[in-house]
Short mmCIF file of C-alpha atoms in Angstrom, two decimals:
data_model
loop_
_atom_site.label_atom_id
_atom_site.label_comp_id
_atom_site.label_asym_id
_atom_site.label_seq_id
_atom_site.Cartn_x
_atom_site.Cartn_y
_atom_site.Cartn_z
CA MET A 1 28.20 24.16 -111.96
CA SER A 2 30.21 24.23 -115.42
CA PHE A 3 31.65 27.16 -117.02
CA VAL A 4 29.80 27.05 -120.12
CA GLN A 5 26.73 28.12 -117.92
CA LEU A 6 28.30 31.04 -116.60
CA GLN A 7 29.78 32.20 -119.76
CA ARG A 8 26.64 34.21 -121.05
CA PRO A 9 25.92 36.43 -117.48
CA LEU A 10 29.77 37.12 -117.70
CA GLN A 11 29.32 38.43 -121.19
CA ARG A 12 26.07 40.40 -120.23
CA GLY A 13 28.07 42.01 -117.43
CA ALA A 14 31.00 42.72 -119.64
CA ALA A 15 28.82 44.50 -122.14
CA ALA A 16 26.94 46.51 -119.40
CA THR A 17 30.51 47.76 -118.48
CA LEU A 18 31.79 48.54 -121.61
CA ARG A 19 28.82 50.82 -122.33
CA THR A 20 29.48 52.58 -119.38
CA THR A 21 32.85 53.70 -119.80
CA THR A 22 33.64 56.77 -122.04
CA THR A 23 36.67 54.90 -123.95
CA THR A 24 35.93 53.74 -127.34
CA THR A 25 38.13 50.94 -127.16
CA ALA A 26 37.26 47.59 -128.98
CA ALA A 27 35.41 44.90 -126.95
CA ALA A 28 37.76 42.47 -125.18
CA THR A 29 37.74 38.93 -126.89
CA SER A 30 40.04 36.96 -124.00
CA LEU A 31 38.45 36.13 -120.71
CA GLU A 32 40.89 37.64 -118.65
CA GLU A 33 40.38 41.18 -120.19
CA ARG A 34 36.57 40.70 -119.25
CA PHE A 35 37.39 39.68 -115.63
CA THR A 36 39.85 42.67 -115.21
CA ARG A 37 37.18 45.13 -116.52
CA LEU A 38 34.66 43.55 -114.28
CA ARG A 39 37.27 43.90 -111.46
CA ILE A 40 36.86 40.23 -110.71
CA THR A 41 40.09 38.27 -109.77
CA LEU A 42 40.28 34.66 -110.90
CA GLN A 43 40.66 33.58 -107.18
CA GLN A 44 37.40 35.09 -106.63
CA THR A 45 35.79 32.68 -109.46
CA ASN A 46 38.02 30.01 -108.65
CA ALA A 47 35.28 28.34 -106.62
CA VAL A 48 32.87 28.80 -109.60
CA ILE A 49 34.99 27.77 -112.24
CA GLN A 50 35.90 24.69 -110.67
CA GLY A 51 32.44 23.55 -109.96
CA ARG A 52 31.55 23.19 -106.41
CA ARG A 53 28.17 22.36 -105.15
CA TYR A 54 26.60 23.12 -101.94
CA ALA A 55 23.31 21.83 -100.48
CA SER A 56 20.60 21.73 -103.08
CA VAL A 57 17.85 19.92 -101.06
CA LYS A 58 16.25 20.72 -97.87
CA SER A 59 17.78 17.55 -95.98
CA GLN A 60 21.05 18.84 -96.31
CA GLY A 61 22.96 15.96 -96.07
CA ALA A 62 20.90 14.29 -93.29
CA TYR A 63 20.45 10.43 -93.20
CA ARG A 64 17.27 9.33 -94.89
CA ILE A 65 15.66 6.08 -95.21
CA PRO A 66 15.36 4.28 -98.47
CA ASN A 67 12.44 2.91 -99.66
CA LYS A 68 11.17 -0.46 -98.64
CA LYS A 69 13.67 -0.30 -95.89
CA THR A 70 12.98 0.30 -91.94
CA ILE A 71 15.29 1.57 -89.15
CA ALA A 72 18.01 -0.78 -88.28
CA LYS A 73 17.32 -2.70 -84.97
CA LYS A 74 21.12 -3.47 -84.35
CA MET A 75 20.62 -6.69 -82.72
CA GLY A 76 23.51 -9.11 -81.90
CA ALA A 77 26.32 -9.48 -79.63
CA LYS A 78 27.73 -6.32 -78.20
CA LYS A 79 30.21 -7.76 -76.14
CA THR A 80 32.67 -10.87 -77.12
CA GLY A 81 33.86 -13.61 -74.53
CA ASP A 82 36.58 -12.45 -72.14
CA GLN A 83 35.50 -8.66 -72.39
CA TYR A 84 35.22 -6.84 -69.25
CA VAL A 85 31.84 -5.29 -68.44
CA ILE A 86 30.07 -3.55 -65.55
CA PRO A 87 26.70 -4.03 -63.99
CA GLY A 88 23.91 -2.99 -66.51
CA ASN A 89 26.17 -3.09 -69.73
CA ILE A 90 24.21 -4.82 -72.83
CA ILE A 91 25.83 -7.98 -73.67
CA TYR A 92 23.30 -9.28 -76.04
CA LYS A 93 20.50 -7.81 -77.89
CA GLN A 94 17.93 -10.34 -79.40
CA ARG A 95 14.31 -11.14 -80.36
CA GLY A 96 13.36 -14.10 -78.44
CA THR A 97 15.82 -16.28 -76.53
CA ILE A 98 18.35 -17.28 -78.64
CA TRP A 99 20.66 -16.82 -75.72
CA HIS A 100 19.42 -17.44 -72.50
CA PRO A 101 20.97 -15.74 -69.03
CA GLY A 102 23.22 -17.79 -67.00
CA GLU A 103 25.64 -17.07 -64.35
CA ASN A 104 25.34 -13.36 -62.95
CA THR A 105 23.09 -12.14 -65.86
CA ILE A 106 20.06 -10.89 -66.02
CA LEU A 107 17.08 -10.79 -69.04
CA GLY A 108 14.91 -7.61 -69.88
CA ARG A 109 11.77 -7.79 -70.94
CA ASP A 110 12.90 -7.33 -74.73
CA HIS A 111 14.79 -10.27 -74.29
CA THR A 112 18.10 -8.26 -73.94
CA ILE A 113 20.77 -9.85 -71.70
CA HIS A 114 22.41 -7.33 -69.38
CA ALA A 115 25.30 -8.12 -67.09
CA ALA A 116 24.47 -8.12 -63.18
CA VAL A 117 28.02 -7.71 -61.83
CA ALA A 118 31.30 -6.18 -62.69
CA GLY A 119 33.64 -9.19 -64.53
CA TYR A 120 34.41 -10.75 -67.57
CA VAL A 121 31.52 -12.21 -70.46
CA LYS A 122 31.64 -15.86 -70.88
CA TYR A 123 29.51 -18.07 -73.61
CA TYR A 124 28.73 -21.35 -72.56
CA ARG A 125 26.56 -24.42 -72.62
CA ASP A 126 25.43 -26.53 -69.69
CA PRO A 127 24.03 -29.76 -70.30
CA ALA A 128 22.93 -30.30 -66.64
CA ARG A 129 20.39 -27.38 -66.79
CA HIS A 130 19.25 -28.05 -70.35
CA PRO A 131 20.78 -30.17 -73.38
CA THR A 132 20.47 -27.71 -76.12
CA ARG A 133 20.45 -23.98 -74.76
CA GLN A 134 23.32 -21.60 -74.98
CA TYR A 135 23.95 -19.33 -71.92
CA ILE A 136 25.76 -16.13 -71.47
CA GLY A 137 27.43 -15.67 -67.96
CA VAL A 138 29.79 -13.30 -66.08
CA THR A 139 32.61 -14.47 -64.10
CA PHE A 140 34.65 -12.24 -61.52
CA ASN A 141 38.13 -13.63 -62.84
CA ARG A 142 39.16 -13.87 -66.33
CA GLU A 143 40.27 -17.56 -66.02
CA ASP A 144 37.20 -18.99 -64.63
CA LYS A 145 35.46 -21.29 -67.25
CA LEU A 146 31.40 -21.68 -66.85
CA PRO A 147 29.55 -23.64 -65.81
CA TYR A 148 30.88 -24.42 -62.65
CA PRO A 149 31.50 -28.04 -61.38
CA PRO A 150 28.57 -29.44 -59.86
CA GLY A 151 28.38 -29.09 -56.09
CA ALA A 152 31.26 -26.12 -56.39
CA PRO A 153 29.99 -22.89 -54.15
CA ARG A 154 28.91 -20.13 -56.49
CA ARG A 155 30.90 -17.23 -56.30
CA ARG A 156 29.63 -13.93 -55.09
CA LYS A 157 30.75 -10.37 -54.28
CA LEU A 158 28.28 -9.33 -51.62
CA GLY A 159 29.86 -6.07 -50.91
CA LEU A 160 29.86 -6.48 -47.29
CA MET A 161 31.99 -5.03 -44.53
CA ALA A 162 34.07 -6.53 -41.68
CA VAL A 163 32.09 -6.23 -38.53
CA PRO A 164 33.69 -7.57 -35.36
CA ARG A 165 31.47 -10.27 -33.98
CA LYS A 166 30.23 -10.45 -30.21
CA THR A 167 32.16 -12.88 -28.20
CA GLU A 168 28.85 -13.66 -26.10
CA GLU A 169 26.30 -15.98 -28.07
CA ALA A 170 22.92 -16.98 -27.17
CA PRO A 171 22.26 -20.35 -26.08
CA ALA A 172 21.36 -22.56 -29.08
CA THR A 173 19.04 -25.42 -28.99
CA LEU A 174 19.33 -28.17 -31.33
CA ASP A 175 15.41 -28.83 -32.62
CA ALA A 176 15.97 -31.97 -34.66
CA LEU A 177 18.96 -34.46 -36.03
CA SER A 178 19.14 -36.27 -39.14
CA PRO A 179 19.74 -39.84 -39.56
CA SER A 180 23.70 -39.23 -39.66
CA GLY A 181 23.52 -36.91 -36.57
CA ILE A 182 23.60 -33.63 -38.48
CA PRO A 183 21.23 -31.21 -36.58
CA LEU A 184 18.45 -30.15 -39.07
CA ALA A 185 17.79 -27.02 -37.42
CA VAL A 186 19.33 -24.52 -34.82
CA THR A 187 17.28 -21.81 -32.80
CA ARG A 188 19.09 -18.81 -31.57
CA LEU A 189 16.97 -17.79 -28.52
CA PRO A 190 17.05 -14.09 -27.54
CA GLN A 191 18.75 -13.37 -23.88
CA THR A 192 16.36 -13.45 -21.12
CA GLU A 193 15.58 -10.14 -19.45
CA THR A 194 16.24 -9.79 -15.84
CA ALA A 195 13.30 -9.50 -13.36
CA GLU A 196 13.79 -5.84 -13.30
CA GLU A 197 13.54 -5.09 -16.88
CA ALA A 198 10.69 -7.66 -17.34
CA ALA A 199 8.51 -6.28 -14.35
CA PRO A 200 5.98 -3.92 -16.11
CA GLU A 201 5.74 -0.36 -14.63
CA PRO A 202 2.01 1.13 -14.18
CA VAL A 203 1.50 3.68 -16.87
CA GLU A 204 -0.54 5.87 -14.20
CA ALA A 205 2.12 5.60 -11.68
CA ALA A 206 4.47 7.18 -13.84
CA VAL A 207 2.29 10.09 -14.45
CA LYS A 208 1.73 12.83 -11.41
CA GLU A 209 -1.98 13.00 -10.14
CA PRO A 210 -3.02 16.79 -10.61
CA GLU A 211 -3.25 18.91 -7.35
CA LYS A 212 -6.84 18.92 -5.92
CA VAL A 213 -8.35 22.36 -6.15
CA PRO A 214 -11.02 23.31 -3.57
CA LEU A 215 -14.35 23.86 -5.28
CA THR A 216 -14.94 27.37 -3.81
CA ASP A 217 -16.09 28.91 -7.56
CA GLY A 218 -16.78 28.67 -10.95
CA ASN A 219 -13.14 29.44 -11.76
CA SER A 220 -11.87 26.68 -9.55
CA ILE A 221 -14.07 24.04 -10.92
CA ILE A 222 -12.88 25.03 -14.76
CA SER A 223 -9.56 24.97 -13.68
CA ALA A 224 -10.10 21.48 -12.21
CA LEU A 225 -11.65 20.31 -15.27
CA ILE A 226 -8.74 21.37 -17.36
CA LYS A 227 -6.15 19.84 -15.12
CA GLU A 228 -8.08 16.46 -15.23
CA LYS A 229 -8.29 16.89 -19.00
CA LEU A 230 -4.42 17.07 -19.04
CA HIS A 231 -3.75 14.58 -16.88
CA LYS A 232 -5.88 12.28 -19.38
CA ARG A 233 -3.80 13.32 -22.14
CA ARG A 234 -0.72 12.73 -20.54
CA VAL A 235 -1.79 9.18 -19.53
CA GLN A 236 -2.42 8.38 -22.84
CA GLN A 237 0.80 9.82 -24.30
CA ALA A 238 2.72 7.44 -21.72
CA ALA A 239 0.59 4.59 -22.79
CA ALA A 240 1.51 5.06 -26.20
CA GLU A 241 5.24 5.61 -25.44
CA LYS A 242 4.89 2.33 -23.65
CA GLU A 243 3.31 0.73 -26.61
CA ASN A 244 5.64 1.97 -29.00
CA GLU A 245 8.89 0.67 -26.67
CA ARG A 246 6.96 -3.00 -26.40
CA LEU A 247 6.65 -3.06 -30.06
CA LYS A 248 10.35 -1.96 -30.68
CA LYS A 249 11.07 -5.13 -28.01
CA GLU A 250 9.22 -7.37 -30.13
CA ALA A 251 10.94 -6.30 -33.21
CA GLU A 252 14.29 -6.90 -31.79
CA ILE A 253 13.41 -10.55 -30.34
CA ARG A 254 11.99 -11.14 -33.98
CA MET A 255 15.48 -9.91 -35.36
CA ASN A 256 17.50 -11.79 -32.67
CA THR A 257 15.42 -15.06 -32.82
CA ARG A 258 16.61 -17.05 -36.05
CA VAL A 259 16.14 -20.63 -37.21
CA LEU A 260 19.12 -21.91 -38.86
CA ARG A 261 18.09 -24.85 -41.22
CA LEU A 262 20.12 -27.07 -43.09
CA GLN A 263 19.76 -26.31 -46.94
CA ASP A 264 20.56 -28.38 -49.86
CA ASP A 265 23.83 -26.64 -50.23
CA TYR A 266 24.78 -28.26 -46.96
CA SER A 267 24.84 -24.50 -44.94
CA TYR A 268 22.89 -23.24 -42.17
CA ARG A 269 20.85 -20.43 -42.95
CA GLU A 270 17.03 -19.10 -42.41
CA SER A 271 14.61 -19.75 -45.39
CA ASN A 272 13.69 -17.05 -47.75
CA TRP A 273 10.24 -16.47 -46.50
CA GLU A 274 11.86 -16.29 -42.88
CA ILE A 275 13.96 -13.62 -44.08
CA GLY A 276 11.04 -11.53 -45.58
CA ARG A 277 9.22 -12.20 -42.40
CA LEU A 278 11.89 -10.48 -40.50
CA VAL A 279 10.97 -7.13 -42.44
CA GLY A 280 7.30 -7.57 -40.78
CA ASP A 281 4.04 -5.88 -42.07
CA VAL A 282 3.54 -2.37 -42.59
CA GLY A 283 2.64 -0.27 -39.29
CA THR A 284 3.62 -3.08 -36.84
CA ILE A 285 7.08 -2.70 -36.63
CA PRO A 286 8.26 0.98 -36.02
CA GLY A 287 10.43 2.41 -39.22
CA SER A 288 9.33 -0.18 -41.64
CA GLU A 289 7.10 2.44 -43.33
CA LYS A 290 10.43 4.45 -44.38
CA THR A 291 11.42 3.99 -47.76
CA ASP A 292 14.30 5.49 -49.88
CA SER A 293 13.23 5.30 -53.40
CA ARG A 294 10.23 6.54 -55.42
CA LYS A 295 9.45 2.75 -56.55
CA ALA A 296 9.66 1.72 -52.95
CA LYS A 297 7.11 4.24 -51.94
CA PHE A 298 4.78 3.16 -54.66
CA ARG A 299 5.04 -0.48 -53.62
CA LEU A 300 4.50 0.55 -49.92
CA ARG A 301 1.64 2.55 -51.26
CA ARG A 302 -0.01 -0.50 -53.03
CA ARG A 303 0.63 -2.44 -50.41
CA LYS A 304 -1.18 -0.27 -47.78
CA ARG A 305 -4.02 -0.19 -50.43
CA MET A 306 -4.17 -3.74 -50.82
CA CYS A 307 -3.98 -4.39 -47.08
CA SER A 308 -6.85 -1.62 -46.72
CA PHE A 309 -9.07 -3.37 -49.48
CA ASN A 310 -8.29 -6.93 -47.87
CA ALA A 311 -9.59 -5.65 -44.56
CA ILE A 312 -12.61 -4.04 -46.10
CA LYS A 313 -13.16 -7.48 -47.75
CA LYS A 314 -12.79 -9.24 -44.48
CA ARG A 315 -15.45 -7.15 -42.98
CA LYS A 316 -17.71 -7.18 -45.83
CA ALA A 317 -17.36 -10.83 -45.52
CA ALA A 318 -17.67 -10.79 -41.43
CA LYS A 319 -20.81 -9.03 -41.98
CA ALA A 320 -22.43 -10.78 -44.43
CA GLN A 321 -21.75 -14.06 -42.31
CA LEU A 322 -23.34 -12.25 -39.40
CA ARG A 323 -26.55 -11.62 -41.42
CA GLU A 324 -26.59 -15.16 -42.70
CA GLU A 325 -26.25 -16.20 -38.94
CA TYR A 326 -29.07 -13.90 -37.89
CA LYS A 327 -31.30 -14.81 -40.82
CA ALA A 328 -30.57 -18.91 -39.65
CA ARG A 329 -31.49 -18.05 -36.03
CA VAL A 330 -34.73 -15.89 -37.25
CA ARG A 331 -35.53 -19.16 -39.46
CA ALA A 332 -35.06 -21.49 -36.55
CA ASN A 333 -37.21 -19.33 -34.06
CA ARG A 334 -39.89 -19.04 -36.68
CA GLU A 335 -39.66 -22.82 -37.51
CA LYS A 336 -39.87 -23.66 -33.67
CA ARG A 337 -42.77 -21.45 -33.17
CA ILE A 338 -44.54 -22.86 -36.15
CA ALA A 339 -43.91 -26.36 -34.54
CA GLU A 340 -45.23 -25.45 -31.17
CA ARG A 341 -47.97 -23.96 -32.30
CA ARG A 342 -48.80 -27.03 -34.30
CA ALA A 343 -48.37 -29.30 -31.23
CA PHE A 344 -50.38 -27.00 -29.46
CA ALA A 345 -53.16 -27.05 -31.79
CA ALA A 346 -53.19 -30.82 -32.03
CA LYS A 347 -53.04 -31.34 -28.68
CA THR A 348 -56.02 -29.00 -27.92
CA LYS A 349 -58.12 -30.83 -30.93
CA ALA A 350 -57.00 -34.10 -29.22
CA GLY A 351 -58.42 -33.02 -25.76
CA ALA A 352 -61.70 -31.74 -27.55
CA ALA A 353 -62.17 -35.15 -29.37
CA ALA A 354 -61.65 -36.88 -26.10
CA LYS A 355 -64.23 -34.60 -24.37
CA GLY A 356 -66.54 -35.29 -27.30
CA GLY A 357 -66.19 -38.90 -26.63
CA ASN A 358 -66.82 -39.22 -23.15
CA ALA A 359 -69.88 -36.94 -23.75
CA SER A 360 -71.18 -39.70 -26.23
CA THR A 361 -70.90 -42.47 -24.08
CA LYS A 362 -72.67 -40.75 -21.29
CA VAL A 363 -75.79 -40.17 -23.44
CA GLU A 364 -75.61 -43.65 -24.53
CA ALA A 365 -75.58 -44.92 -21.03
#
């Protein structure tokens, strides 16, 4: 705001003050005299005279997208080579797979490459995997280079704890041998139970029988019925506890029985499907239905639903098969009865014809 624009309002204010004064002095011609009459100092009007501007629009200096432009997508590399990252850091943001995930990295659903472990970023090519693709990986040491040499073990930080191993090992049986004499599979068998542990105890023997009450009146009869019902309930509870113990023993046997097979990397370990089988189905192994996270609960609920739906489908298929078998039996019985009737009709017809022929021969004679 320039001084020229403020001149007229100041003059108008100065004239108003001059009219109110009782003195008949001449109008001041200088700007300083006018400010003194208005009791306005130069320090107060310094901001106005210097022309300071304030926000004159509603946005007040906010960022506005110009016309014919969009919001910046901010693609490209977010981490350089040999830069330290932690799990979850974004390394490269892209549309499409310009860069592919390599060692210790994962690819998001919007093709963003994230770090899976804590380490150092490496941009590299791997002609053994693909001749033209370029990869982004993460190594645990800055001096490591990717790709690793062929046949070298993959480096992993599993975050495991040191646990003392048992000195007693279960007997191992060699299932098969390769042509070079290397065992292809090693089966670790669980330790056999003793005769005392293996001998099953009868459930009813563990539960004491109720005392017999002489049936003299109605109250004694009712009390006897109540005691009998309670005894049956205790027997059922004992049977349920025994079944749970049996399931737990089966789970321990399944966990302890492992088949170590010779893998492509010349290591003995279980197959992936066998590792998943150790968890077991929902409801068969005690404690397998317990989950920790919300997503795991959703997965478990979805799995239970699928199991129930599959069971319903199987029951429907079994019922349909039974209906088809019943219809086939009905059709077979019907055809059998029709065939028997036809045979009986043909037999009676043949017998009647034979009797008629005999009668005609007698008349001719």
